[in-house]
Structures are given as structure tokens and as C-alpha cells.
mmCIF file of C-alpha atoms and ligand atoms in Angstrom:
data_model
loop_
_atom_site.group_PDB
_atom_site.id
_atom_site.type_symbol
_atom_site.label_atom_id
_atom_site.label_comp_id
_atom_site.label_asym_id
_atom_site.label_seq_id
_atom_site.Cartn_x
_atom_site.Cartn_y
_atom_site.Cartn_z
ATOM 1 C CA MET A 30 -80.481 49.548 68.360
ATOM 2 C CA LYS A 31 -78.158 50.452 65.510
ATOM 3 C CA LYS A 32 -75.036 52.396 66.283
ATOM 4 C CA LYS A 33 -75.093 56.000 65.207
ATOM 5 C CA ILE A 34 -72.328 57.391 63.068
ATOM 6 C CA LEU A 35 -71.916 61.095 62.481
ATOM 7 C CA THR A 36 -69.371 63.206 60.679
ATOM 8 C CA GLY A 37 -69.092 66.649 59.143
ATOM 9 C CA ILE A 38 -66.850 68.409 56.685
ATOM 10 C CA LYS A 39 -66.280 72.115 56.934
ATOM 11 C CA PRO A 40 -66.479 74.007 53.660
ATOM 12 C CA THR A 41 -63.232 75.943 53.791
ATOM 13 C CA GLY A 42 -62.076 75.042 50.276
ATOM 14 C CA TYR A 43 -62.573 72.672 47.380
ATOM 15 C CA ALA A 44 -62.479 68.985 48.296
ATOM 16 C CA HIS A 45 -59.167 67.384 47.290
ATOM 17 C CA LEU A 46 -57.868 63.847 46.876
ATOM 18 C CA GLY A 47 -56.612 63.821 50.480
ATOM 19 C CA ASN A 48 -60.141 64.546 51.745
ATOM 20 C CA TYR A 49 -61.516 61.791 49.541
ATOM 21 C CA PHE A 50 -59.192 59.009 50.672
ATOM 22 C CA GLY A 51 -58.790 60.344 54.210
ATOM 23 C CA ALA A 52 -62.431 60.881 55.089
ATOM 24 C CA ILE A 53 -65.149 60.865 52.443
ATOM 25 C CA LYS A 54 -64.639 57.391 51.004
ATOM 26 C CA PHE A 55 -64.486 55.799 54.455
ATOM 27 C CA ALA A 56 -67.696 57.521 55.536
ATOM 28 C CA ILE A 57 -69.491 56.541 52.331
ATOM 29 C CA ASP A 58 -68.398 52.911 52.682
ATOM 30 C CA LEU A 59 -69.721 52.847 56.250
ATOM 31 C CA SER A 60 -73.055 54.279 55.130
ATOM 32 C CA LYS A 61 -73.564 51.298 52.848
ATOM 33 C CA SER A 62 -73.556 48.898 55.782
ATOM 34 C CA ASP A 63 -76.870 48.174 57.485
ATOM 35 C CA GLU A 64 -75.136 48.161 60.849
ATOM 36 C CA PHE A 65 -75.283 51.923 61.291
ATOM 37 C CA ASP A 66 -77.564 54.949 61.209
ATOM 38 C CA CYS A 67 -75.537 57.681 59.562
ATOM 39 C CA PHE A 68 -75.644 61.470 59.922
ATOM 40 C CA TYR A 69 -73.385 63.360 57.516
ATOM 41 C CA PHE A 70 -73.392 67.113 57.286
ATOM 42 C CA ILE A 71 -71.800 70.273 55.975
ATOM 43 C CA ALA A 72 -70.221 72.074 58.921
ATOM 44 C CA ASP A 73 -70.775 75.532 57.480
ATOM 45 C CA TYR A 74 -70.807 77.363 60.810
ATOM 46 C CA HIS A 75 -67.455 75.815 61.638
ATOM 47 C CA ALA A 76 -66.074 77.227 58.393
ATOM 48 C CA LEU A 77 -67.158 80.692 59.487
ATOM 49 C CA THR A 78 -64.121 80.989 61.744
ATOM 50 C CA THR A 79 -61.814 81.095 58.715
ATOM 51 C CA LEU A 80 -63.810 82.142 55.644
ATOM 52 C CA LYS A 81 -63.367 85.696 54.470
ATOM 53 C CA THR A 82 -66.300 86.325 52.126
ATOM 54 C CA LYS A 83 -69.911 85.347 51.578
ATOM 55 C CA GLU A 84 -68.999 84.106 48.104
ATOM 56 C CA GLU A 85 -66.536 81.616 49.572
ATOM 57 C CA MET A 86 -69.162 80.324 51.982
ATOM 58 C CA GLU A 87 -71.662 79.767 49.161
ATOM 59 C CA GLU A 88 -69.166 78.283 46.735
ATOM 60 C CA TYR A 89 -67.478 75.900 49.161
ATOM 61 C CA SER A 90 -70.720 74.812 50.805
ATOM 62 C CA TYR A 91 -72.135 73.680 47.479
ATOM 63 C CA ASN A 92 -68.802 72.131 46.559
ATOM 64 C CA ILE A 93 -68.863 69.950 49.673
ATOM 65 C CA ALA A 94 -72.566 69.120 49.302
ATOM 66 C CA CYS A 95 -72.143 68.082 45.658
ATOM 67 C CA THR A 96 -68.985 66.179 46.591
ATOM 68 C CA TRP A 97 -70.800 64.067 49.180
ATOM 69 C CA LEU A 98 -73.538 63.259 46.663
ATOM 70 C CA ALA A 99 -71.125 62.589 43.809
ATOM 71 C CA CYS A 100 -69.086 60.224 45.959
ATOM 72 C CA GLY A 101 -72.124 58.059 46.540
ATOM 73 C CA LEU A 102 -73.971 59.398 49.571
ATOM 74 C CA ASP A 103 -77.550 58.135 49.331
ATOM 75 C CA PRO A 104 -79.849 60.692 50.980
ATOM 76 C CA ASN A 105 -82.448 57.969 51.518
ATOM 77 C CA LYS A 106 -80.028 56.075 53.735
ATOM 78 C CA VAL A 107 -78.035 58.893 55.311
ATOM 79 C CA VAL A 108 -79.440 61.893 57.152
ATOM 80 C CA PHE A 109 -77.659 64.544 55.109
ATOM 81 C CA TYR A 110 -77.945 68.204 56.098
ATOM 82 C CA ARG A 111 -76.420 71.618 56.544
ATOM 83 C CA GLN A 112 -75.393 72.324 60.111
ATOM 84 C CA SER A 113 -76.842 75.846 59.842
ATOM 85 C CA ASP A 114 -80.286 74.358 59.102
ATOM 86 C CA VAL A 115 -80.447 72.723 62.524
ATOM 87 C CA PRO A 116 -80.862 75.504 65.113
ATOM 88 C CA GLU A 117 -80.881 72.964 67.955
ATOM 89 C CA VAL A 118 -77.119 72.590 67.412
ATOM 90 C CA PHE A 119 -76.603 76.182 68.477
ATOM 91 C CA GLU A 120 -78.876 75.975 71.472
ATOM 92 C CA LEU A 121 -76.974 72.945 72.667
ATOM 93 C CA ASN A 122 -73.707 74.738 71.946
ATOM 94 C CA TRP A 123 -74.606 77.385 74.531
ATOM 95 C CA ILE A 124 -75.748 74.886 77.115
ATOM 96 C CA LEU A 125 -72.546 72.871 76.710
ATOM 97 C CA SER A 126 -70.437 76.031 77.019
ATOM 98 C CA ASN A 127 -71.549 76.159 80.615
ATOM 99 C CA VAL A 128 -70.143 72.761 81.524
ATOM 100 C CA THR A 129 -66.906 73.292 79.574
ATOM 101 C CA PRO A 130 -63.867 74.409 81.571
ATOM 102 C CA LYS A 131 -62.038 77.263 79.875
ATOM 103 C CA GLY A 132 -58.780 75.421 80.454
ATOM 104 C CA LEU A 133 -60.003 72.605 78.211
ATOM 105 C CA MET A 134 -60.302 75.077 75.336
ATOM 106 C CA ASN A 135 -56.832 76.494 76.086
ATOM 107 C CA ARG A 136 -55.453 73.029 75.392
ATOM 108 C CA ALA A 137 -57.203 72.479 72.055
ATOM 109 C CA HIS A 138 -54.660 71.971 69.240
ATOM 110 C CA ALA A 139 -55.894 74.636 66.815
ATOM 111 C CA TYR A 140 -55.970 77.347 69.475
ATOM 112 C CA LYS A 141 -52.620 76.275 70.936
ATOM 113 C CA ALA A 142 -51.055 76.321 67.481
ATOM 114 C CA ALA A 143 -52.315 79.872 66.896
ATOM 115 C CA VAL A 144 -50.887 81.002 70.255
ATOM 116 C CA GLU A 145 -47.540 79.318 69.612
ATOM 117 C CA LYS A 146 -47.310 80.941 66.195
ATOM 118 C CA ASN A 147 -48.031 84.360 67.689
ATOM 119 C CA GLU A 148 -45.445 83.864 70.414
ATOM 120 C CA ALA A 149 -42.834 82.752 67.894
ATOM 121 C CA GLU A 150 -43.543 85.882 65.864
ATOM 122 C CA GLY A 151 -43.404 88.172 68.898
ATOM 123 C CA GLN A 152 -47.112 88.998 68.645
ATOM 124 C CA GLU A 153 -49.625 89.270 71.452
ATOM 125 C CA LYS A 154 -50.678 85.664 72.191
ATOM 126 C CA ASP A 155 -54.306 85.954 71.061
ATOM 127 C CA PHE A 156 -53.570 88.064 67.993
ATOM 128 C CA GLY A 157 -55.957 87.137 65.154
ATOM 129 C CA VAL A 158 -57.840 84.600 67.291
ATOM 130 C CA ASN A 159 -61.619 85.032 67.266
ATOM 131 C CA MET A 160 -64.024 83.426 69.704
ATOM 132 C CA GLY A 161 -65.271 81.147 66.925
ATOM 133 C CA LEU A 162 -61.860 79.515 66.747
ATOM 134 C CA TYR A 163 -61.596 79.382 70.517
ATOM 135 C CA ASN A 164 -65.039 77.807 71.007
ATOM 136 C CA TYR A 165 -64.829 75.599 67.929
ATOM 137 C CA PRO A 166 -64.551 72.357 69.935
ATOM 138 C CA ILE A 167 -67.754 73.123 71.866
ATOM 139 C CA LEU A 168 -69.751 73.571 68.666
ATOM 140 C CA MET A 169 -68.303 70.295 67.444
ATOM 141 C CA ALA A 170 -69.351 68.609 70.700
ATOM 142 C CA ALA A 171 -72.873 69.967 70.121
ATOM 143 C CA ASP A 172 -72.915 68.482 66.583
ATOM 144 C CA ILE A 173 -71.969 65.116 67.962
ATOM 145 C CA LEU A 174 -73.909 64.935 71.240
ATOM 146 C CA LEU A 175 -77.178 66.219 69.784
ATOM 147 C CA PHE A 176 -77.773 62.942 67.949
ATOM 148 C CA GLY A 177 -76.543 60.437 70.512
ATOM 149 C CA THR A 178 -73.601 59.624 68.274
ATOM 150 C CA ASN A 179 -71.610 56.500 69.094
ATOM 151 C CA LEU A 180 -68.888 56.710 66.469
ATOM 152 C CA VAL A 181 -67.311 59.635 64.670
ATOM 153 C CA PRO A 182 -65.298 58.744 61.567
ATOM 154 C CA VAL A 183 -62.539 61.335 61.330
ATOM 155 C CA GLY A 184 -58.892 61.724 60.486
ATOM 156 C CA LEU A 185 -56.227 61.564 63.168
ATOM 157 C CA ASP A 186 -56.089 65.363 63.312
ATOM 158 C CA GLN A 187 -59.606 65.369 64.783
ATOM 159 C CA LYS A 188 -58.974 62.810 67.521
ATOM 160 C CA GLN A 189 -58.567 65.459 70.215
ATOM 161 C CA HIS A 190 -61.880 67.067 69.259
ATOM 162 C CA ILE A 191 -63.684 63.803 69.896
ATOM 163 C CA GLU A 192 -61.948 63.460 73.268
ATOM 164 C CA ILE A 193 -63.086 66.967 74.120
ATOM 165 C CA ALA A 194 -66.660 66.109 73.100
ATOM 166 C CA ARG A 195 -66.486 63.102 75.404
ATOM 167 C CA ASP A 196 -65.141 65.248 78.259
ATOM 168 C CA ILE A 197 -67.923 67.770 77.784
ATOM 169 C CA ALA A 198 -70.555 65.000 77.704
ATOM 170 C CA SER A 199 -69.168 63.509 80.931
ATOM 171 C CA SER A 200 -69.071 66.864 82.570
ATOM 172 C CA PHE A 201 -72.764 67.444 81.729
ATOM 173 C CA ASN A 202 -73.712 63.910 82.782
ATOM 174 C CA ASN A 203 -71.900 64.297 86.107
ATOM 175 C CA LYS A 204 -73.705 67.490 86.863
ATOM 176 C CA TYR A 205 -77.216 66.529 85.727
ATOM 177 C CA GLY A 206 -77.418 62.757 85.215
ATOM 178 C CA ASN A 207 -76.908 60.511 82.242
ATOM 179 C CA VAL A 208 -78.224 62.324 79.200
ATOM 180 C CA PHE A 209 -75.451 62.120 76.637
ATOM 181 C CA VAL A 210 -73.897 59.127 74.937
ATOM 182 C CA LEU A 211 -70.096 59.243 75.155
ATOM 183 C CA PRO A 212 -68.843 59.308 71.559
ATOM 184 C CA GLU A 213 -65.725 57.618 70.255
ATOM 185 C CA ASP A 214 -63.584 58.356 67.275
ATOM 186 C CA TYR A 215 -63.598 55.899 64.406
ATOM 187 C CA ILE A 216 -60.291 56.192 62.631
ATOM 188 C CA GLN A 217 -59.711 53.967 59.620
ATOM 189 C CA GLU A 218 -56.840 51.543 59.940
ATOM 190 C CA ASN A 219 -53.898 51.712 57.540
ATOM 191 C CA VAL A 220 -55.187 54.964 56.212
ATOM 192 C CA ALA A 221 -52.929 56.125 53.433
ATOM 193 C CA THR A 222 -51.559 59.574 54.171
ATOM 194 C CA LEU A 223 -51.952 61.071 50.784
ATOM 195 C CA VAL A 224 -48.916 62.908 49.569
ATOM 196 C CA GLY A 225 -49.350 66.213 47.789
ATOM 197 C CA LEU A 226 -47.586 67.839 44.852
ATOM 198 C CA ASP A 227 -44.473 68.595 46.906
ATOM 199 C CA GLY A 228 -44.251 65.186 48.606
ATOM 200 C CA ARG A 229 -45.561 66.435 51.962
ATOM 201 C CA LYS A 230 -48.964 65.371 53.324
ATOM 202 C CA MET A 231 -51.680 66.636 50.981
ATOM 203 C CA SER A 232 -53.305 69.544 52.734
ATOM 204 C CA LYS A 233 -54.938 72.802 51.848
ATOM 205 C CA SER A 234 -52.707 74.559 54.363
ATOM 206 C CA TYR A 235 -49.619 73.549 52.367
ATOM 207 C CA GLY A 236 -51.239 74.506 49.057
ATOM 208 C CA ASN A 237 -50.078 71.184 47.590
ATOM 209 C CA GLN A 238 -53.463 69.601 46.956
ATOM 210 C CA ILE A 239 -54.958 68.031 43.860
ATOM 211 C CA GLN A 240 -58.607 69.027 43.613
ATOM 212 C CA LEU A 241 -61.028 66.104 43.507
ATOM 213 C CA PHE A 242 -63.536 67.598 41.075
ATOM 214 C CA THR A 243 -62.288 69.899 38.397
ATOM 215 C CA THR A 244 -61.956 69.694 34.625
ATOM 216 C CA GLU A 245 -59.761 67.047 33.025
ATOM 217 C CA ASN A 246 -57.459 69.806 31.905
ATOM 218 C CA VAL A 247 -56.898 71.256 35.347
ATOM 219 C CA LEU A 248 -56.409 67.757 36.741
ATOM 220 C CA LYS A 249 -53.774 67.087 34.120
ATOM 221 C CA LYS A 250 -52.033 70.371 34.903
ATOM 222 C CA SER A 251 -52.018 69.568 38.632
ATOM 223 C CA ILE A 252 -50.503 66.159 38.037
ATOM 224 C CA ASN A 253 -47.839 67.710 35.833
ATOM 225 C CA LYS A 254 -46.861 69.906 38.776
ATOM 226 C CA ILE A 255 -45.899 66.934 40.956
ATOM 227 C CA VAL A 256 -42.311 67.469 42.034
ATOM 228 C CA THR A 257 -39.885 64.742 40.937
ATOM 229 C CA ASP A 258 -36.143 64.339 41.115
ATOM 230 C CA CYS A 259 -33.905 64.974 38.102
ATOM 231 C CA LYS A 260 -33.531 61.385 36.908
ATOM 232 C CA LEU A 261 -33.465 61.129 33.135
ATOM 233 C CA PRO A 262 -35.565 58.778 30.973
ATOM 234 C CA GLY A 263 -33.976 55.347 31.136
ATOM 235 C CA GLU A 264 -32.606 55.862 34.663
ATOM 236 C CA PRO A 265 -34.302 53.740 37.360
ATOM 237 C CA LYS A 266 -36.771 55.722 39.467
ATOM 238 C CA ASP A 267 -37.294 55.523 43.231
ATOM 239 C CA VAL A 268 -40.591 53.662 43.748
ATOM 240 C CA ASP A 269 -41.142 55.635 46.941
ATOM 241 C CA CYS A 270 -41.949 58.690 44.834
ATOM 242 C CA THR A 271 -45.179 60.700 44.964
ATOM 243 C CA ILE A 272 -46.281 59.540 41.526
ATOM 244 C CA ASN A 273 -46.045 55.859 42.424
ATOM 245 C CA LYS A 274 -47.755 56.389 45.788
ATOM 246 C CA LEU A 275 -50.684 58.091 44.097
ATOM 247 C CA TYR A 276 -50.811 55.570 41.264
ATOM 248 C CA LYS A 277 -51.246 52.704 43.740
ATOM 249 C CA LEU A 278 -54.377 54.278 45.191
ATOM 250 C CA PHE A 279 -56.133 54.522 41.863
ATOM 251 C CA ALA A 280 -54.981 51.484 39.891
ATOM 252 C CA GLU A 281 -55.799 47.788 40.170
ATOM 253 C CA GLU A 282 -53.122 45.807 41.981
ATOM 254 C CA LYS A 283 -51.754 44.150 38.857
ATOM 255 C CA GLN A 284 -51.650 47.404 36.936
ATOM 256 C CA ALA A 285 -49.876 49.095 39.866
ATOM 257 C CA LYS A 286 -47.227 46.358 40.010
ATOM 258 C CA ASP A 287 -46.591 46.699 36.306
ATOM 259 C CA PHE A 288 -46.250 50.473 36.634
ATOM 260 C CA GLU A 289 -43.776 50.068 39.474
ATOM 261 C CA GLU A 290 -41.673 47.642 37.435
ATOM 262 C CA ARG A 291 -41.559 50.071 34.557
ATOM 263 C CA LEU A 292 -40.523 52.916 36.887
ATOM 264 C CA LYS A 293 -37.644 50.767 38.094
ATOM 265 C CA ALA A 294 -36.782 50.028 34.478
ATOM 266 C CA GLY A 295 -36.489 53.713 33.668
ATOM 267 C CA LEU A 296 -39.925 54.970 32.594
ATOM 268 C CA SER A 297 -39.619 58.735 32.082
ATOM 269 C CA TRP A 298 -41.275 61.118 34.537
ATOM 270 C CA GLY A 299 -43.223 62.628 31.654
ATOM 271 C CA GLU A 300 -44.742 59.309 30.683
ATOM 272 C CA ALA A 301 -45.294 58.365 34.312
ATOM 273 C CA LYS A 302 -47.309 61.542 34.829
ATOM 274 C CA GLN A 303 -49.390 60.853 31.745
ATOM 275 C CA GLU A 304 -50.176 57.367 32.986
ATOM 276 C CA LEU A 305 -50.988 58.659 36.454
ATOM 277 C CA PHE A 306 -53.388 61.173 34.944
ATOM 278 C CA ALA A 307 -55.070 58.378 32.973
ATOM 279 C CA VAL A 308 -55.786 56.190 36.022
ATOM 280 C CA VAL A 309 -56.853 59.077 38.239
ATOM 281 C CA ASN A 310 -59.107 60.442 35.564
ATOM 282 C CA GLU A 311 -60.701 57.086 34.870
ATOM 283 C CA TYR A 312 -61.382 56.602 38.569
ATOM 284 C CA ILE A 313 -62.865 60.044 39.074
ATOM 285 C CA LYS A 314 -64.799 60.380 35.833
ATOM 286 C CA PRO A 315 -68.106 58.749 36.826
ATOM 287 C CA MET A 316 -68.140 60.681 40.089
ATOM 288 C CA ARG A 317 -67.244 63.905 38.287
ATOM 289 C CA GLU A 318 -70.241 63.469 36.009
ATOM 290 C CA LYS A 319 -72.520 63.306 39.034
ATOM 291 C CA PHE A 320 -70.725 66.237 40.611
ATOM 292 C CA ASP A 321 -71.220 68.355 37.510
ATOM 293 C CA TYR A 322 -74.872 67.350 37.421
ATOM 294 C CA TYR A 323 -75.482 68.524 40.995
ATOM 295 C CA GLN A 324 -73.494 71.729 40.469
ATOM 296 C CA ALA A 325 -75.815 72.486 37.568
ATOM 297 C CA HIS A 326 -78.904 71.597 39.637
ATOM 298 C CA LYS A 327 -78.362 73.372 42.930
ATOM 299 C CA GLY A 328 -82.123 73.496 43.528
ATOM 300 C CA GLU A 329 -82.092 69.717 43.791
ATOM 301 C CA VAL A 330 -79.218 69.865 46.246
ATOM 302 C CA ASP A 331 -81.098 72.420 48.355
ATOM 303 C CA LYS A 332 -84.143 70.182 48.382
ATOM 304 C CA ILE A 333 -82.133 67.131 49.457
ATOM 305 C CA LEU A 334 -80.486 69.131 52.246
ATOM 306 C CA ALA A 335 -83.796 70.602 53.407
ATOM 307 C CA GLU A 336 -85.328 67.139 53.659
ATOM 308 C CA GLY A 337 -82.248 65.965 55.541
ATOM 309 C CA ALA A 338 -82.465 68.889 57.954
ATOM 310 C CA GLU A 339 -86.081 68.018 58.658
ATOM 311 C CA LYS A 340 -85.134 64.445 59.542
ATOM 312 C CA ALA A 341 -82.219 65.649 61.647
ATOM 313 C CA ARG A 342 -84.432 68.077 63.516
ATOM 314 C CA MET A 343 -86.956 65.410 64.477
ATOM 315 C CA LEU A 344 -84.263 63.782 66.568
ATOM 316 C CA ALA A 345 -82.571 67.059 67.555
ATOM 317 C CA LYS A 346 -85.815 68.437 68.989
ATOM 318 C CA LYS A 347 -86.227 65.364 71.155
ATOM 319 C CA THR A 348 -82.716 65.715 72.554
ATOM 320 C CA ILE A 349 -83.157 69.413 73.231
ATOM 321 C CA ALA A 350 -86.484 68.827 74.992
ATOM 322 C CA LYS A 351 -84.813 66.280 77.218
ATOM 323 C CA VAL A 352 -81.826 68.522 77.908
ATOM 324 C CA ARG A 353 -84.029 71.504 78.732
ATOM 325 C CA LYS A 354 -86.035 69.422 81.165
ATOM 326 C CA THR A 355 -82.831 68.143 82.730
ATOM 327 C CA ILE A 356 -81.482 71.617 83.355
ATOM 328 C CA GLY A 357 -84.816 72.990 84.526
ATOM 329 C CA VAL A 358 -85.713 75.181 81.551
ATOM 330 C CA LYS A 359 -89.379 75.150 80.478
HETATM 331 N N1 LIG B 8 -63.727 69.813 62.730
HETATM 332 C C1 LIG B 8 -63.981 68.902 61.635
HETATM 333 C C2 LIG B 8 -62.861 69.073 60.595
HETATM 334 O O1 LIG B 8 -62.229 70.093 60.546
HETATM 335 C C3 LIG B 8 -65.310 69.150 60.984
HETATM 336 C C4 LIG B 8 -66.451 68.872 61.919
HETATM 337 C C5 LIG B 8 -67.305 69.778 62.462
HETATM 338 C C6 LIG B 8 -66.839 67.589 62.420
HETATM 339 N N2 LIG B 8 -68.204 69.154 63.270
HETATM 340 C C7 LIG B 8 -67.949 67.817 63.269
HETATM 341 C C8 LIG B 8 -66.350 66.302 62.230
HETATM 342 C C9 LIG B 8 -68.567 66.754 63.947
HETATM 343 C C10 LIG B 8 -66.968 65.264 62.907
HETATM 344 C C11 LIG B 8 -68.061 65.478 63.753
HETATM 345 O O2 LIG B 8 -62.638 68.177 59.818
#
């Protein structure tokens, strides 16, 4: 039996370069191997805990769907679906809630961070926390356990969520017998932490991201916003700078070495940014063309996702039938 790999991205914003190198590319590479059966999805109901409007939900959901396809996801090889199209996820979510200790949720990073922030600001501890945020890890466990997932490719920030999913699976198995596979995280080695415009980790929460798919013009503008020091043209530049770090990800090794030498020799920041734009743009261009195609053909995207949901549900229904029987529900 092939190992099952599953991962989801929640549509809370436009995909950026950090998402691409931190998660999407790794997942796509894995899907090309014949070793695995892959399930990749749009975690739209997870996004609901933070999104403010219906427009955002629609816009970001399509952005993530088109991003997956543009980056090379082959819907004939990967079961590709919207979480909200698989109602079995939500049935399992409820069942799992009943074997999940409340204390386990109190310890989840996102909830703890919200509480700590409130306490630091002298607010009531649960201020602004909805039950979606609080129960988020249970829904994620349902996503994972429903398909008998072995491996979950994620970034380090999601490691605890996979541990929680494993705890919940064990807790169910201990109560009722072995039904669920215990999932493990699959974190890529030597993953480059992508730096953002301000030199910190690229993240939507810092507002320092470079969007993956946008027009050439906006991409150029973003790259021009990268913060540099005040070294003048002709002065040697620190090769540990954001521009060089990004350049290395997009350029061939030889080209990257040459760029680094020229930075040391005093290449101006202005020229360096232009060259960075050129390599990034060249890298992204073929994917952007696909992205633009899917954005202009949303009906096709809907059809692909509907077919994916149907495949996902064939397996999901089997799991739910087994779980219901196990817990004594007709
Ligand atoms: N919580 C994940 C994130 O923020 C998204 C997600 C939802 C997910 N369900 C999942 C990831 C199941 C892996 C498996 O990135």
C-alpha cells in the first residue's frame, strides 16, 4: 500500500513567495513521486476563523486553487478539493471533539498566543477569540484522520497541530479500538526560511511578503521595497542581505555565485534589485501564465475541484461508515 500524504492551505490571503518555497513546492515535488497517494486541499473552513467578508473568502479561495494548479498540481494524480465540499470532514470533527480533552486545546499555540496577547494588553483573556479559533486543531485532525493520512507535509509552525491530531487519534483508538492511522509531520530538511521585505521571516502577519502571482509591475515594485543598508554604489555589500538570499533561491548556482561576487565588488543596490527582479520574474513567468489562465477560467477550476471532492468523498464515506459503526451509530 502506498503511503498517503495530505496537506491543506487556508485561504486567508494571496499566496506569497514564502508559501511557495515553504510549502507548495515541496508538496508538488512529492506528488510527482509514485511512492505516495496525495490529497491536497483548500482549507476554506479553517480560513473562516479569520476572514472578515464573503468577498475575501471567494477571492482567496480561488487564489489558492489557481496557485496549486499553476505550480504544477496534476488533478489526475492528486485528489484536489475544497474542504467545504467534503461534509464528512465536519461530521468527523464533531465525533473527534468528544475524545479531545479541553486542556489539549488550551495548550494549542494559536489560542495560547491570543490569550497571552490579551493578558499583555490588560484585556479579558478570551477577548476576540471565537470557538472556530479554539477548535481549529480538531477540524485539522478531522482533515487528516478522515483519509488515513500517514504523512503531512507542513512548515514547522504546524508541527504542534500534527501532534494534536495524533493525540486525538490515539485517544479515539484507546476508547474504541484501532480505527485511525497515527499521522506524522513531514517537514522538509534545510528548508530556507524566506526573508521578507524588511529582513524578517516572510509572513502575511508581518506584512512583508512578496506576492507569488501578480503583475510584473507589482512584482517589480515589491522588490524595490526591499530594505537595504545605506552603502553607496562601489562600496562592498554584505552578502547576508535579503536581496542575495532571495537571488540564490531563484538563480542557477553559477549565476548566483557571480551575483554574489559582484555584490562584494560594489554592485549598487539599484542594479541588484533590477537583477533580482529579472531572475524572479523569469522563474515565475511560466507559472504566472497558467495562474492567469485559471483565474480567467474559474468554471474549469470549479469542475476540477468538484471532481476532486467526489474522489475524496468515496474514501471519506468509507471512513465515516466505519467510525459510525465503531461508536454505535446506525
Ligand atoms: N493549519 C494549516 C495552516 O495554517 C492549514 C491546514 C488545515 C492543514 N488543515 C490541514 C495543513 C490539514 C495540513 C493538514 O497552514
